[in-house]
Short mmCIF file of C-alpha atoms and ligand atoms in Angstrom, two decimals:
data_model
loop_
_atom_site.label_atom_id
_atom_site.label_comp_id
_atom_site.label_asym_id
_atom_site.label_seq_id
_atom_site.Cartn_x
_atom_site.Cartn_y
_atom_site.Cartn_z
CA MET A 1 85.38 59.15 -46.70
CA SER A 2 87.11 62.52 -46.58
CA ASP A 3 86.15 63.60 -50.11
CA LEU A 4 83.32 66.15 -49.96
CA SER A 5 81.51 64.76 -53.01
CA THR A 6 81.39 61.29 -51.55
CA ARG A 7 80.33 62.58 -48.14
CA LEU A 8 77.50 64.60 -49.63
CA ILE A 9 76.24 61.92 -52.01
CA HIS A 10 76.22 59.37 -49.17
CA HIS A 11 75.13 61.81 -46.45
CA PRO A 12 73.67 59.81 -43.54
CA TYR A 13 71.02 62.26 -42.30
CA ARG A 14 67.44 60.99 -42.57
CA PRO A 15 64.60 63.28 -41.49
CA PRO A 16 62.29 61.88 -38.79
CA GLU A 17 59.41 59.66 -39.90
CA GLY A 18 55.83 60.81 -39.45
CA PHE A 19 55.72 63.98 -41.54
CA ASP A 20 52.16 64.54 -42.71
CA ALA A 21 50.74 67.32 -44.89
CA VAL A 22 47.85 68.05 -47.23
CA ALA A 23 49.86 67.39 -50.39
CA PRO A 24 51.44 63.97 -50.92
CA GLY A 25 55.22 64.04 -51.26
CA VAL A 26 56.76 64.32 -54.69
CA HIS A 27 59.01 61.30 -55.16
CA LYS A 28 61.34 61.31 -58.13
CA ALA A 29 63.47 58.45 -59.32
CA SER A 30 64.96 56.52 -62.11
CA THR A 31 67.04 54.44 -59.68
CA VAL A 32 65.32 52.96 -56.65
CA ILE A 33 67.72 51.72 -53.93
CA PHE A 34 67.28 48.17 -52.63
CA PRO A 35 68.30 47.25 -49.11
CA SER A 36 69.84 43.91 -50.22
CA VAL A 37 70.52 41.70 -53.23
CA HIS A 38 67.66 39.52 -52.02
CA ALA A 39 65.31 42.52 -52.23
CA LEU A 40 66.72 43.46 -55.66
CA ARG A 41 65.89 39.95 -56.91
CA THR A 42 62.47 39.59 -55.31
CA GLN A 43 60.89 43.03 -54.95
CA GLU A 44 57.46 43.21 -56.65
CA TRP A 45 56.03 46.39 -58.14
CA ALA A 46 53.08 45.16 -60.23
CA ASP A 47 50.88 44.63 -57.15
CA LYS A 48 52.12 47.90 -55.59
CA SER A 49 53.76 46.02 -52.73
CA GLY A 50 57.15 47.61 -53.46
CA TYR A 51 59.36 49.70 -55.69
CA THR A 52 61.93 48.61 -58.26
CA TYR A 53 62.55 51.36 -60.81
CA GLY A 54 61.13 54.81 -61.48
CA LEU A 55 59.31 53.57 -64.58
CA HIS A 56 57.44 51.02 -62.45
CA GLY A 57 56.01 53.54 -60.01
CA THR A 58 56.79 55.73 -57.03
CA PRO A 59 54.68 56.58 -53.97
CA THR A 60 53.49 59.70 -55.84
CA THR A 61 52.31 57.87 -58.96
CA PHE A 62 50.75 55.05 -56.89
CA ILE A 63 48.72 57.64 -54.94
CA LEU A 64 47.56 59.33 -58.16
CA GLU A 65 46.58 55.97 -59.68
CA GLU A 66 44.51 55.06 -56.63
CA ARG A 67 42.71 58.42 -56.66
CA ILE A 68 41.90 58.24 -60.38
CA ALA A 69 40.57 54.68 -59.96
CA THR A 70 38.35 55.92 -57.12
CA ILE A 71 37.00 58.87 -59.13
CA GLU A 72 36.04 56.57 -61.99
CA GLY A 73 34.51 53.88 -59.80
CA GLY A 74 37.14 51.40 -61.01
CA ALA A 75 39.65 49.25 -59.19
CA HIS A 76 42.97 49.68 -61.02
CA CYS A 77 44.72 52.45 -62.92
CA VAL A 78 47.81 52.93 -65.06
CA LEU A 79 49.18 56.37 -65.92
CA ALA A 80 50.49 57.34 -69.34
CA PRO A 81 52.38 60.46 -70.45
CA SER A 82 49.39 61.90 -72.39
CA GLY A 83 45.77 61.12 -73.15
CA LEU A 84 46.77 60.01 -76.63
CA SER A 85 49.40 57.60 -75.28
CA ALA A 86 46.67 56.14 -73.02
CA VAL A 87 44.57 55.50 -76.17
CA SER A 88 47.47 53.84 -77.99
CA LEU A 89 48.36 51.83 -74.86
CA VAL A 90 44.87 50.30 -74.83
CA ASP A 91 45.14 49.50 -78.55
CA MET A 92 48.56 47.91 -78.19
CA ALA A 93 47.69 45.94 -75.06
CA PHE A 94 44.65 44.25 -76.55
CA LEU A 95 45.13 44.05 -80.34
CA ARG A 96 47.26 41.60 -82.31
CA GLN A 97 48.05 41.17 -86.00
CA GLY A 98 44.88 40.15 -87.86
CA ASP A 99 42.55 41.76 -85.32
CA GLU A 100 40.04 44.47 -86.11
CA LEU A 101 39.24 47.59 -84.12
CA LEU A 102 35.99 49.57 -84.29
CA ILE A 103 36.07 53.32 -83.63
CA PRO A 104 33.21 55.84 -83.52
CA ASP A 105 33.30 58.07 -86.58
CA ASN A 106 33.06 61.09 -84.25
CA ALA A 107 35.92 59.92 -81.98
CA TYR A 108 38.95 61.96 -80.94
CA GLY A 109 40.90 62.46 -84.20
CA PRO A 110 44.46 61.53 -83.20
CA GLY A 111 43.20 58.17 -81.87
CA LYS A 112 41.70 57.50 -85.30
CA ALA A 113 45.00 58.48 -86.91
CA PHE A 114 46.90 56.04 -84.66
CA ALA A 115 44.67 53.25 -85.96
CA SER A 116 44.80 54.25 -89.62
CA VAL A 117 48.59 54.69 -89.76
CA GLU A 118 50.37 52.78 -86.98
CA LEU A 119 47.96 49.90 -86.31
CA ALA A 120 47.37 49.44 -90.04
CA ALA A 121 51.14 49.05 -90.56
CA TRP A 122 51.12 46.21 -87.99
CA GLY A 123 48.33 44.34 -89.77
CA ILE A 124 45.56 45.50 -87.42
CA THR A 125 42.55 46.78 -89.34
CA HIS A 126 39.87 49.21 -88.20
CA ARG A 127 36.44 50.41 -89.24
CA PHE A 128 34.49 53.48 -88.22
CA TYR A 129 30.91 53.15 -87.00
CA ASP A 130 28.08 55.59 -86.36
CA ALA A 131 27.94 55.80 -82.56
CA GLN A 132 24.39 57.24 -82.68
CA ASN A 133 23.18 54.03 -84.34
CA PRO A 134 23.74 50.75 -82.41
CA ALA A 135 22.47 48.83 -85.47
CA ASP A 136 25.41 50.22 -87.44
CA LEU A 137 27.80 48.88 -84.79
CA ALA A 138 26.09 45.49 -85.08
CA THR A 139 26.67 45.39 -88.84
CA LYS A 140 30.31 46.53 -88.54
CA ILE A 141 31.33 43.90 -85.96
CA GLY A 142 33.11 41.11 -87.77
CA PRO A 143 34.82 37.82 -86.84
CA ALA A 144 38.16 39.63 -86.29
CA THR A 145 36.75 42.42 -84.09
CA ARG A 146 38.50 42.45 -80.71
CA LEU A 147 38.11 45.98 -79.40
CA VAL A 148 35.35 48.59 -79.67
CA TRP A 149 36.10 52.18 -78.69
CA LEU A 150 33.29 54.28 -77.22
CA GLU A 151 33.31 58.02 -76.63
CA ALA A 152 30.66 60.09 -74.87
CA PRO A 153 29.95 62.53 -76.30
CA GLY A 154 31.66 62.56 -79.70
CA SER A 155 34.63 64.84 -80.20
CA ILE A 156 33.82 68.33 -81.60
CA THR A 157 30.19 67.54 -82.50
CA LEU A 158 29.21 66.30 -79.02
CA GLU A 159 26.58 63.69 -79.96
CA PHE A 160 25.86 61.63 -76.83
CA PRO A 161 25.61 57.91 -77.69
CA ASP A 162 23.33 55.29 -76.13
CA LEU A 163 26.21 53.61 -74.29
CA PRO A 164 24.19 50.71 -72.77
CA ALA A 165 22.79 49.89 -76.23
CA LEU A 166 26.27 49.92 -77.82
CA VAL A 167 27.66 47.74 -75.01
CA ALA A 168 24.70 45.37 -75.40
CA VAL A 169 25.58 44.85 -79.08
CA VAL A 170 29.11 43.80 -78.06
CA LYS A 171 27.90 41.56 -75.22
CA GLN A 172 25.40 39.82 -77.51
CA THR A 173 28.15 39.15 -80.03
CA ASN A 174 30.41 37.76 -77.29
CA ALA A 175 27.63 35.52 -75.97
CA ALA A 176 26.87 34.20 -79.48
CA ARG A 177 30.55 33.61 -80.20
CA GLY A 178 31.61 31.98 -76.95
CA GLY A 179 35.25 30.94 -76.71
CA GLU A 180 38.34 32.98 -76.02
CA ARG A 181 39.26 36.62 -76.50
CA PRO A 182 35.87 38.30 -76.17
CA ILE A 183 35.47 41.74 -77.72
CA LEU A 184 36.40 44.44 -75.19
CA THR A 185 34.84 47.88 -74.90
CA ALA A 186 37.04 50.89 -74.08
CA LEU A 187 35.47 54.25 -73.34
CA ASP A 188 37.25 57.58 -73.81
CA ASN A 189 35.93 59.15 -70.59
CA THR A 190 37.77 62.47 -70.81
CA TRP A 191 34.55 64.51 -71.12
CA GLY A 192 32.76 62.80 -68.22
CA ALA A 193 35.97 62.71 -66.13
CA GLY A 194 34.36 60.13 -63.83
CA ILE A 195 31.95 62.86 -62.67
CA ALA A 196 29.17 63.01 -65.28
CA PHE A 197 28.58 59.22 -65.29
CA ASN A 198 30.20 55.96 -64.23
CA ALA A 199 31.75 54.22 -67.26
CA PHE A 200 31.66 50.79 -65.61
CA GLU A 201 28.03 51.02 -64.52
CA LEU A 202 27.19 51.77 -68.16
CA GLY A 203 29.03 48.60 -69.17
CA ALA A 204 32.50 49.60 -70.38
CA ASP A 205 35.40 47.22 -69.65
CA ILE A 206 38.05 49.93 -69.83
CA SER A 207 37.86 53.67 -69.11
CA MET A 208 40.55 55.92 -70.50
CA GLN A 209 40.95 59.62 -69.67
CA ALA A 210 43.11 62.53 -70.72
CA LEU A 211 44.12 63.78 -67.27
CA THR A 212 45.39 66.76 -69.27
CA LYS A 213 41.82 68.10 -69.13
CA TYR A 214 39.77 68.24 -65.91
CA PRO A 215 42.02 66.36 -63.46
CA SER A 216 44.89 68.75 -64.17
CA GLY A 217 42.67 71.78 -64.77
CA GLY A 218 45.69 73.99 -65.34
CA ALA A 219 46.35 73.67 -69.09
CA ASP A 220 49.98 73.09 -68.12
CA VAL A 221 50.48 69.32 -67.95
CA LEU A 222 49.90 66.30 -70.20
CA MET A 223 48.87 62.93 -68.77
CA GLY A 224 46.52 60.02 -69.40
CA SER A 225 45.02 57.16 -67.44
CA VAL A 226 43.49 53.76 -68.11
CA VAL A 227 41.17 52.37 -65.44
CA THR A 228 39.66 48.90 -65.18
CA ARG A 229 37.63 46.93 -62.68
CA ASP A 230 38.89 43.59 -63.97
CA HIS A 231 42.24 42.53 -62.53
CA SER A 232 43.43 40.48 -65.50
CA LEU A 233 42.73 43.33 -67.94
CA HIS A 234 44.74 45.59 -65.65
CA GLN A 235 47.64 43.11 -65.59
CA GLN A 236 47.67 42.99 -69.37
CA LEU A 237 47.69 46.79 -69.57
CA LEU A 238 50.40 47.02 -66.92
CA MET A 239 52.75 44.62 -68.74
CA THR A 240 52.33 46.38 -72.11
CA HIS A 241 52.78 49.70 -70.30
CA MET A 242 56.03 48.43 -68.79
CA ARG A 243 57.39 47.07 -72.06
CA LEU A 244 56.59 50.32 -73.86
CA GLY A 245 58.38 52.26 -71.13
CA LEU A 246 55.55 54.71 -70.52
CA GLY A 247 56.50 56.75 -67.46
CA VAL A 248 55.15 59.97 -65.97
CA SER A 249 57.23 62.43 -63.98
CA GLY A 250 56.77 62.99 -60.26
CA ASN A 251 56.36 66.73 -60.84
CA ASP A 252 53.60 66.15 -63.38
CA ALA A 253 51.87 63.68 -61.05
CA GLU A 254 52.04 66.34 -58.34
CA LEU A 255 50.30 68.88 -60.61
CA VAL A 256 47.46 66.46 -61.34
CA LEU A 257 47.13 65.51 -57.65
CA ARG A 258 46.82 69.21 -56.82
CA GLY A 259 44.19 69.68 -59.55
CA LEU A 260 42.09 66.74 -58.33
CA ASN A 261 41.26 68.53 -55.06
CA THR A 262 39.25 71.17 -56.91
CA MET A 263 38.06 69.09 -59.84
CA VAL A 264 34.50 68.42 -58.68
CA LEU A 265 33.94 72.12 -57.96
CA ARG A 266 35.52 73.22 -61.25
CA TYR A 267 33.46 70.69 -63.18
CA ALA A 268 30.21 72.00 -61.68
CA ALA A 269 31.12 75.66 -62.19
CA GLN A 270 32.18 75.15 -65.80
CA ASP A 271 29.11 72.99 -66.46
CA ALA A 272 26.76 75.78 -65.28
CA ALA A 273 28.64 78.48 -67.21
CA THR A 274 28.70 76.39 -70.39
CA ARG A 275 24.96 75.64 -70.29
CA GLU A 276 24.24 79.33 -69.79
CA LEU A 277 26.39 80.37 -72.76
CA ALA A 278 25.20 77.51 -74.99
CA THR A 279 21.55 78.38 -74.30
CA TRP A 280 22.21 82.04 -75.06
CA MET A 281 24.19 81.21 -78.21
CA GLN A 282 21.26 79.17 -79.56
CA ARG A 283 19.17 82.36 -79.77
CA GLN A 284 21.74 84.44 -81.67
CA PRO A 285 21.25 85.37 -85.34
CA GLY A 286 23.50 83.49 -87.73
CA VAL A 287 23.69 80.43 -85.44
CA VAL A 288 21.81 77.46 -86.92
CA GLN A 289 22.33 74.98 -84.08
CA VAL A 290 24.21 74.69 -80.81
CA LEU A 291 25.52 71.23 -80.00
CA HIS A 292 25.57 70.41 -76.27
CA PRO A 293 24.09 67.18 -74.89
CA ALA A 294 22.04 68.99 -72.22
CA LEU A 295 20.18 71.06 -74.84
CA PRO A 296 16.92 69.50 -76.06
CA GLY A 297 17.28 68.82 -79.79
CA SER A 298 21.03 68.24 -79.57
CA PRO A 299 21.94 64.75 -80.87
CA GLY A 300 21.78 62.16 -78.10
CA HIS A 301 20.14 64.54 -75.60
CA GLU A 302 17.78 61.76 -74.40
CA SER A 303 20.69 59.35 -73.76
CA TRP A 304 22.59 62.06 -71.88
CA GLN A 305 19.50 62.82 -69.79
CA ARG A 306 19.08 59.15 -68.88
CA ASP A 307 22.73 58.22 -68.27
CA ALA A 308 24.54 61.37 -67.11
CA THR A 309 24.16 63.82 -64.25
CA ALA A 310 26.45 66.60 -65.48
CA ALA A 311 28.09 67.98 -68.62
CA ALA A 312 31.57 69.27 -69.38
CA CYS A 313 32.68 72.71 -70.53
CA LEU A 314 32.26 72.25 -74.30
CA PHE A 315 29.68 73.42 -76.81
CA SER A 316 29.83 73.79 -80.57
CA ALA A 317 27.98 76.29 -82.73
CA VAL A 318 27.00 75.51 -86.30
CA PHE A 319 26.80 78.75 -88.31
CA ASP A 320 24.53 79.65 -91.19
CA ALA A 321 25.87 78.39 -94.54
CA ARG A 322 25.88 81.95 -95.89
CA PHE A 323 29.05 82.64 -93.89
CA SER A 324 32.29 81.69 -95.64
CA GLN A 325 35.06 79.90 -93.76
CA ALA A 326 37.01 83.17 -93.93
CA GLN A 327 34.17 84.98 -92.13
CA ILE A 328 34.01 82.30 -89.45
CA ASP A 329 37.78 82.41 -89.03
CA ALA A 330 37.52 86.21 -88.65
CA PHE A 331 34.83 85.71 -85.97
CA CYS A 332 37.24 83.46 -84.03
CA ASP A 333 40.09 85.95 -84.50
CA ARG A 334 37.88 88.72 -83.16
CA LEU A 335 37.18 87.01 -79.82
CA GLN A 336 39.28 88.48 -77.02
CA LEU A 337 38.69 86.21 -74.00
CA PHE A 338 38.22 82.99 -75.97
CA LYS A 339 41.77 82.22 -77.06
CA LEU A 340 42.66 80.08 -80.07
CA GLY A 341 44.08 76.75 -79.00
CA TRP A 342 43.60 73.01 -78.49
CA SER A 343 42.55 71.17 -75.36
CA TRP A 344 40.02 72.32 -72.76
CA ALA A 345 39.02 72.30 -69.06
CA GLY A 346 41.70 74.81 -68.13
CA PRO A 347 41.18 78.29 -66.67
CA ILE A 348 41.13 80.09 -70.04
CA SER A 349 38.25 79.81 -72.49
CA LEU A 350 39.21 78.51 -75.93
CA CYS A 351 37.71 78.22 -79.38
CA ALA A 352 38.63 76.57 -82.67
CA PRO A 353 36.91 76.36 -86.07
CA TYR A 354 36.50 72.89 -87.59
CA ASN A 355 35.62 71.58 -91.03
CA VAL A 356 33.58 68.61 -89.81
CA ALA A 357 32.71 67.24 -93.26
CA ALA A 358 36.43 66.72 -93.93
CA ILE A 359 36.97 64.56 -90.82
CA ARG A 360 33.89 62.32 -91.10
CA THR A 361 33.53 59.18 -93.19
CA GLN A 362 29.80 58.85 -92.44
CA GLY A 363 28.57 62.25 -93.59
CA TRP A 364 27.56 65.39 -91.72
CA PRO A 365 24.14 67.06 -92.05
CA HIS A 366 25.21 70.73 -91.92
CA GLN A 367 26.54 73.02 -94.66
CA GLY A 368 27.75 75.87 -92.45
CA GLY A 369 31.00 76.05 -90.51
CA LEU A 370 31.37 74.89 -86.90
CA VAL A 371 33.22 76.48 -83.99
CA ARG A 372 33.88 74.55 -80.82
CA PHE A 373 34.03 76.54 -77.60
CA ALA A 374 35.65 75.41 -74.35
CA VAL A 375 34.50 77.48 -71.40
CA GLY A 376 37.11 78.32 -68.78
CA LEU A 377 36.73 79.90 -65.36
CA GLU A 378 36.16 83.53 -66.34
CA ARG A 379 32.95 85.34 -65.38
CA VAL A 380 30.05 84.23 -67.62
CA SER A 381 28.84 87.77 -68.37
CA ASP A 382 32.30 88.71 -69.64
CA LEU A 383 32.40 85.66 -71.91
CA ARG A 384 28.89 86.41 -73.21
CA ALA A 385 29.87 90.01 -73.99
CA ASP A 386 32.92 88.75 -75.87
CA LEU A 387 30.78 86.38 -77.98
CA ALA A 388 28.25 89.17 -78.57
CA GLN A 389 30.79 91.65 -79.93
CA ALA A 390 32.29 89.07 -82.31
CA LEU A 391 28.81 87.94 -83.46
CA ALA A 392 27.78 91.54 -84.11
CA THR A 393 30.68 91.96 -86.51
CA LEU A 394 29.95 88.63 -88.19
CA ASN A 395 26.30 89.56 -88.74
CA ALA A 396 27.01 93.18 -89.77
C1 LIG B 401 42.48 65.77 -75.19
C2 LIG B 401 41.84 64.48 -75.47
C3 LIG B 401 42.62 63.32 -75.66
C4 LIG B 401 44.12 63.33 -75.70
O1 LIG B 401 44.73 63.86 -74.58
P1 LIG B 401 46.21 64.48 -74.68
O2 LIG B 401 46.65 64.49 -73.25
O3 LIG B 401 46.08 65.83 -75.29
O4 LIG B 401 47.03 63.55 -75.51
C5 LIG B 401 41.94 62.13 -75.88
N1 LIG B 401 40.59 62.08 -75.91
C6 LIG B 401 39.83 63.18 -75.74
C7 LIG B 401 38.35 63.06 -75.78
C8 LIG B 401 40.43 64.40 -75.52
O5 LIG B 401 39.67 65.49 -75.35
#
């Protein structure tokens, strides 16, 4: 072995065992080396007793999965490369041709699009239901229904549903039906992040999160997770996950692990700042309603009060109908600290105007335009001053 390349690639030095530090090591692999052919043939990864291939997990991703499962009060976790891929993973793991999926009308939009384009092409149908009305869910459940998505609160409009009542509708249907393949409930828990409430205590079978948001906290990484308490549901998710080839990189897992250490503190700080700004915004001229589940009068406030102990960094303002979309767009353009962009729970405050009527099948009570705000980690008084200067121009 005189060739330098060979000597370097097969270099024998191994650092001493026993290194310990605050941050878990970042392990990166496609190839995982087996000590013997016997190990190559028998090594198990699905129960986390060993390693076989980068796609099937590394020490870094196993550690992140265990921590996410703990945060959510679940038992098992799989990681996906984005929040949206975690949504589609759940759909693909549990739905077959001829099945029907029910989705809240106010659910995260790209998840609805996955159902209406991709799932529809595979012969899986879907219907939208009004998540603020459990009776509507009861009428929409049909003989082919196999999966019901839940989301608390709704995307953009932030209505907080009565989760136990929605779950009860599904459980009653399952009890009446008997037999195999009960209807499963999957909750998009990105907003609660495992902090505001426990998805499993409220009855969900599956809890999905965009780790892109709070767990990362940096606005610089995309990742998703699917947590379960039930081992057989986890196995089903894990096998579909493997066949789809959904991997996450060690570097990205490291970023989320780093973010988790400060997540509880960030959540509380952003919660307090958001409530302060939302309460202030409610009193401003030209604002018809502020949507935030902790505000009395906001849709689902009573359910939030009963079932949650905290709230995330989002609020939406519905403006007076006298303002044109162009005026509302100009208001958003005028904001200096609130940047224009998607996602939330990062350090920078964000805003985006939405035409809610255009994305709802079940109607929308307001005429005026809506702007959703995501509060970052800047000082509250600076953010309030920024909103005030843009509102002054709007109302001038
Ligand atoms: C952001 C988000 C997602 C998707 O996450 P990505 O990582 O951006 O794909 C899904 N659900 C909710 C509620 C979200 O806010």
